[in-house]
CSV table of C-alpha atoms in Angstrom, one decimal:
chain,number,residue,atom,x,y,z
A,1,UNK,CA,0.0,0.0,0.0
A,2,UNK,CA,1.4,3.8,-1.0
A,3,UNK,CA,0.8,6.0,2.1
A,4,UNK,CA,2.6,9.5,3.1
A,5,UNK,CA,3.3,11.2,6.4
A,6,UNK,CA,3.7,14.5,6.9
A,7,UNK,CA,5.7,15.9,9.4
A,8,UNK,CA,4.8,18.5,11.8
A,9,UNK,CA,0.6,19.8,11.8
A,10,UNK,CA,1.7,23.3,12.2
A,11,UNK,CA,4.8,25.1,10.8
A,12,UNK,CA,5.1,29.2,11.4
A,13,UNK,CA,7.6,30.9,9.4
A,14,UNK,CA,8.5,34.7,9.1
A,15,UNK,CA,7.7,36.4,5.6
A,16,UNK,CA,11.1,36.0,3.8
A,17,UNK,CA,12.2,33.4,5.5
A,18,UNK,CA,12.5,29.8,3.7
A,19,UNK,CA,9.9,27.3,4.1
A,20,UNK,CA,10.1,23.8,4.1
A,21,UNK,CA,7.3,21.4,4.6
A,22,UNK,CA,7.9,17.7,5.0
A,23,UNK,CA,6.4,14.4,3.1
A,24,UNK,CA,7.6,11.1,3.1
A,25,UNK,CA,6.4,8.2,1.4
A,26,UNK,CA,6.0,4.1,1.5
A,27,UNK,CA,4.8,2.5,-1.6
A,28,UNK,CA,6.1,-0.8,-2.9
A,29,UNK,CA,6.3,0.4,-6.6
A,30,UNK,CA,7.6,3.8,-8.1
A,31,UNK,CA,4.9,6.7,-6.9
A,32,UNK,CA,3.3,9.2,-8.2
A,33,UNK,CA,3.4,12.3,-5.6
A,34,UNK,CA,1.8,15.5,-5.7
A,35,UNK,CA,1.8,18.8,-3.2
A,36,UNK,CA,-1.8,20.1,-3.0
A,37,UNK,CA,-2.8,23.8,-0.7
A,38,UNK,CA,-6.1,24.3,0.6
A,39,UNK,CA,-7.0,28.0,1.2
A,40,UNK,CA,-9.6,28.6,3.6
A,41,UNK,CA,-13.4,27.7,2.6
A,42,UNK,CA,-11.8,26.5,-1.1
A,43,UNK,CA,-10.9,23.2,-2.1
A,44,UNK,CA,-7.5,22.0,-3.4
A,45,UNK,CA,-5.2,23.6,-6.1
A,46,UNK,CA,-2.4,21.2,-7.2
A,47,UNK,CA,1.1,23.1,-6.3
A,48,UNK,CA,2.9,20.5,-8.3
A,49,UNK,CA,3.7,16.6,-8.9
A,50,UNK,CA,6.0,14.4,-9.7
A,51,UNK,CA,5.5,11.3,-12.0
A,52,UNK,CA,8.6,10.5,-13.3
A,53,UNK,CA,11.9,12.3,-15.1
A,54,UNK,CA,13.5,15.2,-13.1
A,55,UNK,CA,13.2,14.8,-9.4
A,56,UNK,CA,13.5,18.3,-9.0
A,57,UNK,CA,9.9,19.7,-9.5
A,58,UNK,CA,8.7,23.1,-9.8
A,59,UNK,CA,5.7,24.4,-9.1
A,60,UNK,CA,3.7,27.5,-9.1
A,61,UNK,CA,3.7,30.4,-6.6
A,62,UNK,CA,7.5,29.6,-6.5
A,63,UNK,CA,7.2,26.5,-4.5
A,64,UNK,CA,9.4,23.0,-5.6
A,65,UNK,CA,10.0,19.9,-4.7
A,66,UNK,CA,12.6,17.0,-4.8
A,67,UNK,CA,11.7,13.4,-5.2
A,68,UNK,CA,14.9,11.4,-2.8
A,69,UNK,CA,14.3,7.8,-3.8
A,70,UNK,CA,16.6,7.2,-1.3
A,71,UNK,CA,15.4,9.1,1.5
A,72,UNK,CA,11.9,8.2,0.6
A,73,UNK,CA,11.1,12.2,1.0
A,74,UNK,CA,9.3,14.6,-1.2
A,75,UNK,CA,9.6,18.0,1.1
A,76,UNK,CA,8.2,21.2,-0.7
A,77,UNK,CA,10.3,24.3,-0.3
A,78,UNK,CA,9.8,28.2,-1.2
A,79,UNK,CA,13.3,30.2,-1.2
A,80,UNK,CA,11.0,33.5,0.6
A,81,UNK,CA,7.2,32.5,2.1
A,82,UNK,CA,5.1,35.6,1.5
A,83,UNK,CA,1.8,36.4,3.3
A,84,UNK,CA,-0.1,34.8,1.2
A,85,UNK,CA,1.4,31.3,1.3
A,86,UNK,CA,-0.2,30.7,4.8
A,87,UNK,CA,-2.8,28.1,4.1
A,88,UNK,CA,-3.1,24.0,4.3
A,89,UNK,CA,-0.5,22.1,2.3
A,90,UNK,CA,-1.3,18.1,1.6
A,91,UNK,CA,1.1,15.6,0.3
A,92,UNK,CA,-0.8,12.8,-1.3
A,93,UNK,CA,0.7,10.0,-3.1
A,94,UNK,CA,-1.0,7.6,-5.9
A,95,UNK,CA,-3.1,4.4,-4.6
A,96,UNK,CA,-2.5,1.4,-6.7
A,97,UNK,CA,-4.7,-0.4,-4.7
A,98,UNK,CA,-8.0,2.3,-5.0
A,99,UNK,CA,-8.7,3.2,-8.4
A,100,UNK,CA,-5.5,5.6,-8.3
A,101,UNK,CA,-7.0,7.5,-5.7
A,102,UNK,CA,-4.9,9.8,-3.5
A,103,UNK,CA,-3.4,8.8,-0.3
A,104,UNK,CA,-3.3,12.1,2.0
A,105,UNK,CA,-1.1,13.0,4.3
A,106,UNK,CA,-2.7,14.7,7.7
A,107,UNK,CA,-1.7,18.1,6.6
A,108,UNK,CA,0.6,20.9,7.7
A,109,UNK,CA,-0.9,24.1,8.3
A,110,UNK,CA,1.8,27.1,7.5
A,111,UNK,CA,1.5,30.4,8.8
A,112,UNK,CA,3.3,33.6,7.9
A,113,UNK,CA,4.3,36.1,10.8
A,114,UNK,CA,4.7,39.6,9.5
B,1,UNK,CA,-17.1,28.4,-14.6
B,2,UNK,CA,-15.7,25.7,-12.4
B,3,UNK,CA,-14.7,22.4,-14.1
B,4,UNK,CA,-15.9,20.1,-11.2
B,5,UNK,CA,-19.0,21.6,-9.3
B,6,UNK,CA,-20.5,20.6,-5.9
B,7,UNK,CA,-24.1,21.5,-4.9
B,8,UNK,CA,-25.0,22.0,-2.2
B,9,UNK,CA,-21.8,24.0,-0.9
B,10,UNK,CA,-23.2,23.7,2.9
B,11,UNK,CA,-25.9,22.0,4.3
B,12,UNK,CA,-27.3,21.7,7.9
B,13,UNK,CA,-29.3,18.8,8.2
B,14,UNK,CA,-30.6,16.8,11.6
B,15,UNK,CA,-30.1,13.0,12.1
B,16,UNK,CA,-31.5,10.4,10.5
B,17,UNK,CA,-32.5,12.3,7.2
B,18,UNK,CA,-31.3,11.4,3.9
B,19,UNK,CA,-29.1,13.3,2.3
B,20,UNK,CA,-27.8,13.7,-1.2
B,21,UNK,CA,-24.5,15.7,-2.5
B,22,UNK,CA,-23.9,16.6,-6.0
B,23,UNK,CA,-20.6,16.2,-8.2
B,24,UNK,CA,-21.1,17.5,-12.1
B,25,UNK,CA,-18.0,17.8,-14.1
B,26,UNK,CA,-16.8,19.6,-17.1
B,27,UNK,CA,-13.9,18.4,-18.1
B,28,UNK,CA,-14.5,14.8,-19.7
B,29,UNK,CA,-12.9,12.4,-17.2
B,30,UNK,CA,-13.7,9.0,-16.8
B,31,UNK,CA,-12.4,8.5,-13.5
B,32,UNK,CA,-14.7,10.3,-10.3
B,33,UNK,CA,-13.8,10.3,-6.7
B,34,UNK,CA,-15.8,11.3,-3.2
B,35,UNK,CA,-13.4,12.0,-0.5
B,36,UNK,CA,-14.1,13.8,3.1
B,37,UNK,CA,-11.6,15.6,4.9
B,38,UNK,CA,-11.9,15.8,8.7
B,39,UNK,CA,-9.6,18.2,11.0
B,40,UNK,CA,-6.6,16.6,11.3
B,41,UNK,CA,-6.7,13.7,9.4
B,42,UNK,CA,-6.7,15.1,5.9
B,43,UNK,CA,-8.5,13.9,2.9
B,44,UNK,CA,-10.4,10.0,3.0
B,45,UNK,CA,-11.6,7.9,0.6
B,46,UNK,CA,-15.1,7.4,0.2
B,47,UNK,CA,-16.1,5.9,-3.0
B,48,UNK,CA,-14.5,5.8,-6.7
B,49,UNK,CA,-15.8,5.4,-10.1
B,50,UNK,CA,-14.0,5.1,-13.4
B,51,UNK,CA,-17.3,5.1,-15.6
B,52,UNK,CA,-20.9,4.8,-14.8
B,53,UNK,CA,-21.3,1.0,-14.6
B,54,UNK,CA,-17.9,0.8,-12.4
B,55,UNK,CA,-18.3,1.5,-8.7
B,56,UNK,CA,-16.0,1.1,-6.2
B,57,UNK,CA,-16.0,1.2,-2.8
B,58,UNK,CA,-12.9,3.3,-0.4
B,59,UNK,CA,-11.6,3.1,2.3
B,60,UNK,CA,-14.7,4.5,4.1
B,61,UNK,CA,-17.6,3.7,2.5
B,62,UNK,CA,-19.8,2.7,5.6
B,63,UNK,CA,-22.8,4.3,5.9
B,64,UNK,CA,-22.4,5.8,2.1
B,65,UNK,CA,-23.7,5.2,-1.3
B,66,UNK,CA,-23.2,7.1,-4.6
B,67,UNK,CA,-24.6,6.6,-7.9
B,68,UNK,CA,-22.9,7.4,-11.4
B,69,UNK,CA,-25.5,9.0,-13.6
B,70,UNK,CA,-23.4,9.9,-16.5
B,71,UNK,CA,-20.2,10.7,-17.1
B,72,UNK,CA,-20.3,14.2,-15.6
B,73,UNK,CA,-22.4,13.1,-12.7
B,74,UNK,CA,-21.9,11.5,-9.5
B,75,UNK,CA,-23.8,11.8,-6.9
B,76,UNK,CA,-22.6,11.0,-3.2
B,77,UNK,CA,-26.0,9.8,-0.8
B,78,UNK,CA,-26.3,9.1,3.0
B,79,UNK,CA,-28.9,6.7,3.5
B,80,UNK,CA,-29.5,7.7,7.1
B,81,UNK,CA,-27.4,10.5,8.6
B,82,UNK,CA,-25.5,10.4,11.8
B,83,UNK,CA,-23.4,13.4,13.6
B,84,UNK,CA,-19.8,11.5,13.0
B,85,UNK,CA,-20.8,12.4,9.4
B,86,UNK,CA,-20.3,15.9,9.8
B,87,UNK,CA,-17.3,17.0,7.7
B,88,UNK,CA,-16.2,18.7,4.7
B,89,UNK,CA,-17.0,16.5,1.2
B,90,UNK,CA,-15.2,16.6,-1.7
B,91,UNK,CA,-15.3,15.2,-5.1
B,92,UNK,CA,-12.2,15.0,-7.6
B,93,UNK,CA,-11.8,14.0,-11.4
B,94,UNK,CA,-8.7,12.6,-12.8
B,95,UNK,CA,-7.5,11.9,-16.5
B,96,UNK,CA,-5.1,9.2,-15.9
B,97,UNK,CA,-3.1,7.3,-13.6
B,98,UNK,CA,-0.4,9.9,-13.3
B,99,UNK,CA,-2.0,13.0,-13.8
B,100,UNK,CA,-3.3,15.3,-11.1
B,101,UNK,CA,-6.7,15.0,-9.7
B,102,UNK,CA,-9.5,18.1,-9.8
B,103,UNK,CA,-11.2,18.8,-7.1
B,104,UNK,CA,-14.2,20.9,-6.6
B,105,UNK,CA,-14.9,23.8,-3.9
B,106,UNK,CA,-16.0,21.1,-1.0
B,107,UNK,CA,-19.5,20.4,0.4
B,108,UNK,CA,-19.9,21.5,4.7
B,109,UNK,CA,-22.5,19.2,5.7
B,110,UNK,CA,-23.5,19.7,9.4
B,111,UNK,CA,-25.2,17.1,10.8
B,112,UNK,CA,-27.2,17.5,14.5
């Protein structure tokens, strides 16, 4: 079974300062990850994904990620978090198993001190 | 206009009523998905389709039934509600096995 885990429910940042949000993975074949936010009372935006090719992967509002086969990671990072990044950020990773559903992380909720 | 569209966007309802959520889509996929997300515990399975005579069930389909009408449709139904059912509802649409899914703006359902 693919399943992520996400660490840390809450990360605060300053704007400017780097963020990094954490996602690991377990899947017994090669996965399919994707970074998704949530803004509050919307649903989710894809931020970006990885399927294969580069493991660096770049997203929009100046997020990436990098797939570490051997760290079994896929952490998002922004070089300068702005005001408007605070909102819910899900790592999800492709089900085999369901359809080729999405397997969520729990979430990490990132807010942006002035 | 949104590609995937969810009526009603909240609902307060009382126990024991049925209720019915709406997923229409715009954007051709075959493949439809219910999920609800709790505080917490991020997004769950509920139920998945990939066309209207294929229906299958998540990893929390207790207490949940969906019908595909059509392609664009698909409908999300709680026979008999309880309060452990109140949570944010979701539907998504996907192309293909590697590409994204699209989800629509989420469905509150309050249940007393």
């Amino acid at each position: 079974a693919q399943s992520v885990t996400q660490l840390g429910s809450h990360v605060s940042v300053s704007e400017g300062a780097l963020v990094l949000l954490r996602c690991n993975y377990s899947s017994s074949v090669p996965p399919y990850l994707f970074w998704y936010v949530q803004y509050p009372n919307q649903g989710l935006q894809l931020l970006l994904k990885y399927t294969t090719g580069a493991t660096l992967v770049k997203g929009i509002n100046g997020f990436e990620a990098e797939f570490k086969k051997s760290e079994t990671s896929f952490h998002l990072t922004k070089p300068s978090a702005h005001m408007s990044d605070a909102a819910e950020y899900f790592c999800a990773v492709t089900s085999v198993s369901s359809g080729y559903a999405l397997n969520f992380g729990k979430g990490t909720s990132l807010l942006v001190t002035p | 206009d949104a590609d995937v569209t969810q009526t009603p966007r909240n609902r307060i309802t009382k126990t024991g009523k049925r209720i019915m959520l709406e997923c229409s889509q715009t954007k051709g996929h075959d493949r439809m998905y219910w999920y609800r997300q709790d505080p917490g515990l991020g997004l769950r399975l509920i139920y998945y389709s990939f066309d209207v005579k294929d229906i299958n069930k998540g990893e929390i389909s207790d207490g949940y039934s969906v019908s595909r009408q059509a392609q664009a449709k698909f409908s999300l139904s709680l026979e008999s509600a309880i309060p452990n059912q109140t949570a944010l509802y979701f539907c998504a649409t996907r192309a293909g096995d590697n590409q994204p899914q699209h989800f629509g703006d989420g469905t509150r359902l309050s249940i007393l």
